[in-house]
Coordinates of C-alpha atoms and ligand atoms in Angstrom, one line a residue:
M1 CA 19.6 -14.2 15.9
A2 CA 16.7 -15.9 14.2
G3 CA 16.1 -15.1 10.5
K4 CA 12.9 -13.0 11.3
D5 CA 14.9 -10.8 13.7
V6 CA 17.5 -10.3 11.1
Q7 CA 14.9 -9.4 8.6
N8 CA 13.2 -7.0 11.0
G9 CA 16.6 -5.4 11.8
I10 CA 17.4 -5.0 8.1
D11 CA 13.9 -3.5 7.4
E12 CA 14.3 -1.0 10.3
L13 CA 17.9 -0.1 9.2
K14 CA 16.8 0.3 5.6
E15 CA 14.1 2.7 6.6
K16 CA 16.5 4.8 8.6
L17 CA 19.3 4.6 6.0
W18 CA 17.3 5.9 3.1
Q19 CA 15.7 8.8 5.0
A20 CA 19.1 9.9 6.4
R21 CA 21.0 12.9 5.1
R22 CA 24.3 12.3 6.9
V23 CA 25.6 8.8 7.4
V24 CA 28.8 7.6 9.0
V25 CA 30.0 3.9 8.7
L26 CA 32.7 2.5 11.0
T27 CA 34.3 -0.8 9.9
G28 CA 36.6 -3.3 11.5
A29 CA 38.4 -6.5 10.5
G30 CA 35.1 -8.3 10.2
I31 CA 34.1 -6.6 6.9
S32 CA 37.2 -8.1 5.3
A33 CA 36.8 -11.6 6.8
E34 CA 34.8 -12.9 3.8
S35 CA 37.5 -11.6 1.5
G36 CA 39.9 -14.0 3.3
V37 CA 41.6 -11.5 5.6
P38 CA 42.1 -13.0 9.1
T39 CA 40.5 -11.0 11.8
F40 CA 42.5 -9.8 14.8
R41 CA 40.8 -11.8 17.4
G42 CA 39.6 -14.7 15.4
E43 CA 41.8 -17.8 15.1
G44 CA 43.3 -16.3 11.9
G45 CA 44.7 -13.5 13.9
L46 CA 47.8 -15.5 14.7
W47 CA 51.1 -15.5 12.9
R48 CA 53.6 -18.3 13.8
Q49 CA 53.4 -18.3 17.6
Y50 CA 52.8 -14.6 17.8
R51 CA 49.6 -12.6 18.4
A52 CA 49.2 -9.6 16.2
M53 CA 48.9 -7.4 19.3
D54 CA 52.4 -8.3 20.3
L55 CA 54.0 -7.3 17.0
A56 CA 51.9 -4.2 16.2
T57 CA 53.8 -2.1 18.7
P58 CA 56.7 0.5 18.5
E59 CA 58.5 -1.5 21.2
A60 CA 58.4 -4.7 19.0
F61 CA 59.7 -2.7 16.0
S62 CA 62.6 -1.1 17.9
R63 CA 63.5 -4.5 19.5
D64 CA 63.3 -6.6 16.4
P65 CA 62.5 -4.6 13.2
K66 CA 63.3 -7.6 11.0
L67 CA 60.7 -9.8 12.8
V68 CA 58.0 -7.0 12.6
W69 CA 58.8 -6.5 8.9
E70 CA 58.4 -10.3 8.3
F71 CA 55.0 -10.0 10.0
Y72 CA 53.9 -7.2 7.7
N73 CA 55.4 -8.8 4.6
W74 CA 53.4 -11.9 5.5
R75 CA 50.2 -9.8 5.6
R76 CA 51.1 -8.0 2.3
E77 CA 51.7 -11.4 0.6
L78 CA 48.5 -12.8 2.1
L79 CA 46.5 -9.8 0.9
T80 CA 47.8 -9.5 -2.6
P81 CA 45.4 -12.0 -4.3
L82 CA 42.4 -11.0 -2.1
V83 CA 39.6 -8.9 -3.4
P84 CA 36.7 -6.9 -1.9
N85 CA 33.5 -8.8 -1.0
P86 CA 29.9 -7.8 -1.4
G87 CA 30.0 -6.0 1.9
H88 CA 32.7 -3.6 0.7
F89 CA 30.9 -3.0 -2.6
A90 CA 27.6 -2.4 -0.8
L91 CA 29.2 0.4 1.2
A92 CA 30.7 2.0 -1.9
E93 CA 27.2 2.0 -3.5
I94 CA 25.6 3.4 -0.3
E95 CA 28.2 6.2 -0.4
R96 CA 27.1 7.1 -3.9
R97 CA 23.4 7.4 -2.9
I98 CA 23.7 9.3 0.5
P99 CA 24.1 13.1 0.3
E100 CA 26.7 13.3 3.1
F101 CA 28.6 10.1 3.7
T102 CA 31.8 9.2 5.6
L103 CA 33.4 5.8 5.9
I104 CA 35.8 5.4 8.9
T105 CA 37.8 2.2 8.8
Q106 CA 40.1 0.6 11.3
N107 CA 41.4 -1.7 8.6
I108 CA 44.7 -1.2 6.8
D109 CA 44.0 -3.7 3.9
G110 CA 42.9 -1.1 1.3
L111 CA 39.9 -3.3 0.3
H112 CA 37.4 -0.4 0.7
Q113 CA 39.3 1.7 -1.9
K114 CA 39.5 -1.3 -4.2
A115 CA 35.7 -1.6 -3.9
G116 CA 35.3 2.1 -4.9
S117 CA 34.9 3.8 -1.5
E118 CA 36.3 7.4 -1.7
K119 CA 34.9 9.5 1.2
M120 CA 36.9 7.6 3.8
L121 CA 39.2 7.9 6.7
E122 CA 41.8 5.3 7.6
L123 CA 42.1 5.5 11.4
H124 CA 45.0 3.0 11.6
G125 CA 46.9 3.7 8.4
N126 CA 47.4 1.6 5.4
L127 CA 49.5 -1.6 4.9
W128 CA 50.6 -0.5 1.4
W129 CA 52.2 2.7 2.5
V130 CA 55.6 3.0 4.2
R131 CA 57.0 5.9 6.2
C132 CA 60.7 6.8 6.8
T133 CA 61.8 6.7 10.4
G134 CA 64.4 9.3 9.6
C135 CA 62.9 12.0 7.2
E136 CA 59.2 11.0 7.7
S137 CA 58.8 10.7 3.9
L138 CA 55.6 8.8 3.1
V139 CA 55.2 6.7 0.0
E140 CA 52.9 3.9 -1.4
D141 CA 55.1 0.9 -2.0
R142 CA 53.3 -2.2 -3.3
R143 CA 56.4 -4.4 -3.7
V144 CA 55.7 -7.9 -2.2
P145 CA 57.7 -8.7 -0.3
L146 CA 59.6 -5.5 0.5
P147 CA 63.3 -6.0 0.7
E148 CA 64.6 -7.0 4.1
M149 CA 65.0 -4.0 6.4
P150 CA 63.8 -1.6 3.7
A151 CA 65.7 1.7 3.5
C152 CA 64.4 5.2 2.5
A153 CA 65.2 6.2 -1.1
S154 CA 66.2 9.7 0.0
C155 CA 67.9 9.4 3.4
N156 CA 68.6 5.6 3.7
A157 CA 67.0 5.4 7.2
L158 CA 64.9 2.4 8.0
L159 CA 61.3 2.4 6.6
R160 CA 58.3 1.4 8.8
P161 CA 54.8 0.4 7.9
H162 CA 52.5 3.4 7.7
V163 CA 50.2 2.0 10.3
V164 CA 49.2 3.1 13.9
W165 CA 50.6 0.6 16.4
F166 CA 49.2 -0.1 19.8
G167 CA 50.3 2.7 22.1
E168 CA 50.7 5.2 19.3
M169 CA 48.6 8.3 18.7
L170 CA 46.3 8.4 15.7
D171 CA 46.8 11.2 13.2
P172 CA 45.0 14.1 14.9
R173 CA 43.7 15.4 11.5
I174 CA 42.1 12.1 10.7
L175 CA 40.7 11.6 14.2
N176 CA 39.2 15.1 14.2
A177 CA 37.6 14.5 10.8
A178 CA 36.1 11.3 12.2
Y179 CA 34.7 13.1 15.3
E180 CA 33.4 15.9 13.1
A181 CA 31.5 13.4 11.0
I182 CA 30.2 11.4 14.0
S183 CA 29.0 14.5 15.8
N184 CA 26.8 15.6 13.0
C185 CA 25.4 12.4 11.5
D186 CA 21.8 11.2 11.5
L187 CA 22.8 7.5 11.3
M188 CA 25.9 5.6 12.2
L189 CA 26.5 2.0 11.0
V190 CA 29.1 0.0 12.9
V191 CA 30.2 -3.1 10.9
G192 CA 32.5 -6.0 11.7
T193 CA 34.3 -4.7 14.8
S194 CA 34.6 -6.3 18.2
G195 CA 34.6 -2.9 19.9
T196 CA 37.9 -3.7 21.6
V197 CA 40.3 -1.1 20.3
Q198 CA 40.2 2.6 21.4
P199 CA 39.5 5.2 20.3
A200 CA 37.4 3.6 17.5
A201 CA 35.4 1.5 19.9
S202 CA 33.7 4.4 21.6
M203 CA 32.7 6.2 18.4
G204 CA 29.3 4.5 18.2
V205 CA 28.3 5.5 21.7
Q206 CA 29.5 9.1 20.9
A207 CA 27.3 9.2 17.9
K208 CA 24.3 7.9 20.0
R209 CA 25.0 10.5 22.6
R210 CA 24.8 13.2 19.9
G211 CA 21.4 12.0 18.8
A212 CA 22.2 9.7 15.9
T213 CA 20.6 6.3 15.3
V214 CA 23.3 3.7 15.7
A215 CA 23.1 0.3 14.1
E216 CA 25.5 -2.7 14.3
V217 CA 26.1 -5.4 11.8
N218 CA 28.4 -8.1 13.3
L219 CA 28.8 -11.9 13.3
E220 CA 28.8 -12.1 17.1
S221 CA 27.3 -9.8 19.7
T222 CA 29.7 -7.2 21.1
P223 CA 29.7 -5.1 24.4
Y224 CA 27.7 -2.5 22.4
S225 CA 25.0 -4.7 20.8
D226 CA 22.5 -3.9 23.6
I227 CA 23.4 -0.2 23.6
Y228 CA 22.9 0.5 19.9
H229 CA 19.4 1.1 18.6
I230 CA 19.6 -1.7 16.0
S231 CA 21.9 -4.8 16.2
I232 CA 21.9 -7.3 13.3
S233 CA 23.8 -10.6 13.7
G234 CA 25.2 -12.0 10.5
K235 CA 27.9 -11.7 7.9
S236 CA 28.4 -8.2 6.5
G237 CA 28.9 -9.6 3.0
E238 CA 25.3 -11.0 3.2
I239 CA 23.6 -8.3 5.3
L240 CA 24.9 -5.1 3.7
P241 CA 23.8 -5.8 0.1
R242 CA 20.2 -6.4 1.5
L243 CA 20.1 -2.7 2.4
L244 CA 20.3 -1.6 -1.2
Ligands
BV8_1 C1 45.8 5.3 21.3 C2 47.0 -1.3 12.8 C3 46.3 7.3 22.4 C4 48.1 -2.2 13.1 C5 45.6 -1.4 14.8 C6 46.3 -0.7 27.7 C7 47.6 -0.8 27.3 C8 48.1 -0.2 26.1 C9 47.2 0.5 25.3 C10 45.9 0.6 25.7 C11 45.4 0.0 26.9 N1 44.1 0.3 27.0 C12 43.7 1.0 25.9 C13 44.8 1.2 25.2 C14 44.8 1.9 24.0 C15 44.9 0.9 22.8 C16 43.8 -0.1 22.9 O1 42.6 0.2 22.6 N2 44.1 -1.4 23.3 C17 43.1 -2.4 23.4 C18 43.5 -3.6 22.7 C19 42.9 -2.6 24.9 N3 44.7 1.7 21.6 C20 45.8 2.3 21.1 O2 46.9 2.1 21.5 C21 45.5 3.3 20.0 N4 46.2 4.5 20.3 O3 45.0 4.9 22.1 O4 46.5 6.5 21.3 C22 47.3 7.0 23.4 C23 48.6 6.9 23.0 C24 49.6 6.7 24.0 C25 49.3 6.4 25.3 C26 47.9 6.4 25.7 C27 46.9 6.7 24.7 C28 46.0 2.7 18.7 C29 45.1 1.6 18.3 C30 45.5 1.2 16.8 C31 46.1 -0.2 16.9 N5 46.4 -0.6 15.5 N6 45.8 -1.8 13.5 C32 48.0 -3.5 12.3 O5 46.8 -3.8 11.9 O6 48.9 -4.2 12.2 S1 44.2 -2.0 15.6 C33 43.7 -3.5 14.9 O7 42.6 -3.9 15.7 C34 43.1 -3.4 13.5 O8 43.1 -2.1 13.0 C35 41.6 -3.8 13.7 O9 40.8 -3.3 12.9 C36 41.5 -3.3 15.1 C37 40.3 -3.6 15.9 O10 39.9 -4.9 15.8 P1 38.6 -5.2 15.0 O11 38.6 -4.5 13.7 O12 37.4 -5.0 15.9 O13 38.8 -6.8 14.7 P2 38.5 -8.0 15.7 O14 39.2 -9.2 15.1 O15 38.7 -7.5 17.1 O16 36.9 -8.1 15.5 C38 36.3 -8.5 14.3 C39 34.8 -8.6 14.5 O17 34.2 -8.9 13.3 C40 34.4 -9.6 15.5 O18 33.5 -9.1 16.4 C41 33.8 -10.7 14.6 O19 32.7 -11.3 15.3 C42 33.3 -9.9 13.5 N7 33.2 -10.6 12.2 C43 34.0 -11.7 11.8 N8 33.6 -12.0 10.6 C44 32.5 -11.2 10.2 C45 32.3 -10.3 11.3 N9 31.3 -9.4 11.2 C46 30.6 -9.4 10.1 N10 30.8 -10.2 9.0 C47 31.7 -11.1 9.1 N11 31.9 -11.9 8.0
ZN2 ZN1 64.1 9.1 4.8

């Protein structure tokens, strides 16, 4: 996308953004890429000879919980020194200026919270929280790495990462809150997601169907780039601050 088109896209999006009352933003791995977090489908998405998709499943965890915990401990170690980038901070600032704002993220890295985002929904859970496979107790545990085969403090059953694996249902309360926000927004901004994973991938189209203006900010084009009203190609860490 030539610089002029990018600037036109930004100008058009800016105008819509600052006249909107209700804004929803959906983010994916791309918004954390400039913080050094490997995206799922980029080359960084690999760990040893595994693809993230093969390990982020309940089947992988029941077959080899030790291997799956090694994968999540690797991500926890990798994330520890990383910090939010200007794209995260720009969204936190937009949240403060828009009357009704909801951030919906597919990411589990916690960088939005670190950047000051508060009105947000984590569709796929959070890497820093663990849940007991026995008593369902849910705690934030920032030890890096976690002990091998971590056990629940109260019932001693095996803990699992508090994330949504492929093939698992999303938390219905979180999903309903996301659909509520999407159904009533004036503008939806979709940032840094390849639009591969459901149900998040369909949310932009759902917003459009309900009459919202939908804009995309993404490094590459996606299956939705020609469907949304505005599509800006570039790095979210460079584009989003230009909206302020
Ligand atoms: C569900 C947590 C109902 C774990 C994640 C066939 C078989 C099996 C399942 C399915 C199937 N067909 C559909 C499904 C459902 C499945 C699915 O969608 N599969 C896809 C892959 C086909 N979905 C589910 O299973 C969901 N549950 O549907 O429940 C159900 C239940 C039972 C039975 C039937 C139905 C659960 C999905 C949640 C999975 N968990 N994460 C973990 O992280 O370890 S998803 C994972 O992928 C991350 O959360 C990530 O965010 C997400 C999506 O990826 P993206 O965020 O889009 O990242 P990606 O790398 O793909 O793209 C990055 C983009 O950024 C790129 O476009 C790139 O160009 C761009 N970019 C890069 N740098 C920048 C940038 N953009 C801007 N600036 C930059 N600097
Ligand atoms: Zn327990």
